[in-house]
Amino acid sequence: MNVHERQGSRPMTKNGNPDAGTITGTRRLRGLAALASGLLLTTAIGCSDFLEVDNPASLLDEDLERKELLGTLANTPEGNLAGTYSSLLTRHGLLSDELFHPTTQLENIDAMRGNRLASNSAVEGHWRGLAQARWLADEVAERLAAAGGNDLGVARAHFFGGMTRITMADHYNVIVYGAEDQLRGPIDVIAESIERFQQAAQVAQSAGDANFAAAAMGQVARAYRSLYYERTHLQGQMDRSLFDQAESAARQALSTAPDYNFSLRFGAPGGSNSGASLGGPYGGTNRIDEIYLFLPDPVTGDWDPRIAHEETTREEPLGTSSYNLKYTARETPLPLSRAAEAMLIIAESRLLAGDLAGAVEWINHTRAAARTRTMSGDWGDASRGWPPTGHAISDLPDFASMDAGEIMAQLQHERRAEFWMEMRRWQDMRYYEIFPYRWFDQNKAMGIHLRWPPSPEDVNANPNLTNEIAQRLYVN
């Protein structure tokens, strides 16, 4: 039995694997092993009594009835996902064109050269982390709903259950949830994520959290957009109604909270934001790719100030280095769902519908929001400081065109600049069928839509899954 299979009432050890023995009776151990290792800022939510349970790595039924533990339980899905999501962010950036790794580590070279069939510790670790996070989020949602009195905790569990699903669909060819589970393709899993995000939005709205309700609905919009492109490319079905649903959900999100922003939080004893180490003041081997440093804005031709860096005097044998100013500290939150994405989904939907003026209008809504974003302090100082000729973010002018090709090019640029290091670029490169420039020809020949195989242990454990299936996209 793998860590991500539903455990029911079997006890689990601290690493997430089921224990050899079975506990019966009323004091059954619950499958929440990641609770202790995945906690997020327990002191901030008033859980000072958490460590007073007999074994905090294995909660008992009566422990789940303790009010102070319910708050901790509600934060567990986020804390459990944080480390895996952060480390995957780096791998995602290497696989696309966002990052460069100037070392000879094979797993990083594999990613940068577009090898998606390589099985290495990093890719397998991402799989295990996401698989556990998915199972845990589903389990917590069920437990909190049964306990009652923590609606936002239930909503967050549904949300992170959706996040793990759509993230796995973005990166893996075929997904299984257990040792004998059926095979799921990316399309199936994205469709499942919509259900989770809708549940999160409904519960959050009832609980009065407009920002979170909007963020969950924004993810519904993202997932419908994904379904449109996945079905178009993988099944040859260009279903325009899917983008209509994406636009409807995006508009609903913005009407609920026009400037919504929901981010993954980091802090002890959970994971840290790996983006803070990408050539930044904390060091690390990863650095920003020099081609991406100078992303030109099609409107002005100048460097787009949304790619925030600062010059460093450090000598680099392989070229320019810089400090990343988007994530300036290890605890800097990583955006998961924010209003700019809803705006650009509406713009893209309008463009596909032939409404060129509407597409331009929503592109400019996005640029207007970027002009004022620094006022809230989210993205550092208004002036980026490097390169010296760079413009302040407030200088982003409006875009104007009635040419469909120019609008699409601008839309793609907006997504690239807005969502730099927010786990969107690799997905967009597949949807727009853009090959990263560093990929080897043989990896390009396998097509842009291939992802990674699941972990070898799951291939070996699941009779429905073979190496041949694992190394190709599973499409119903």
XYZ file of C-alpha atoms in Angstrom, residues 298 351 363 399-412:
17
model
C 5.846 44.139 -26.836
C -10.119 36.589 -28.256
C -5.415 42.753 -21.159
C -1.878 47.953 -25.162
C -3.753 48.863 -28.351
C -4.372 46.680 -31.396
C -7.164 45.176 -33.458
C -4.977 42.483 -34.996
C -5.768 39.010 -33.652
C -2.166 37.824 -34.009
C -0.787 40.802 -32.107
C -3.395 40.371 -29.387
C -2.498 36.698 -28.948
C 1.210 37.570 -28.792
C 0.486 40.210 -26.155
C -1.712 37.809 -24.198
C 1.068 35.230 -24.125
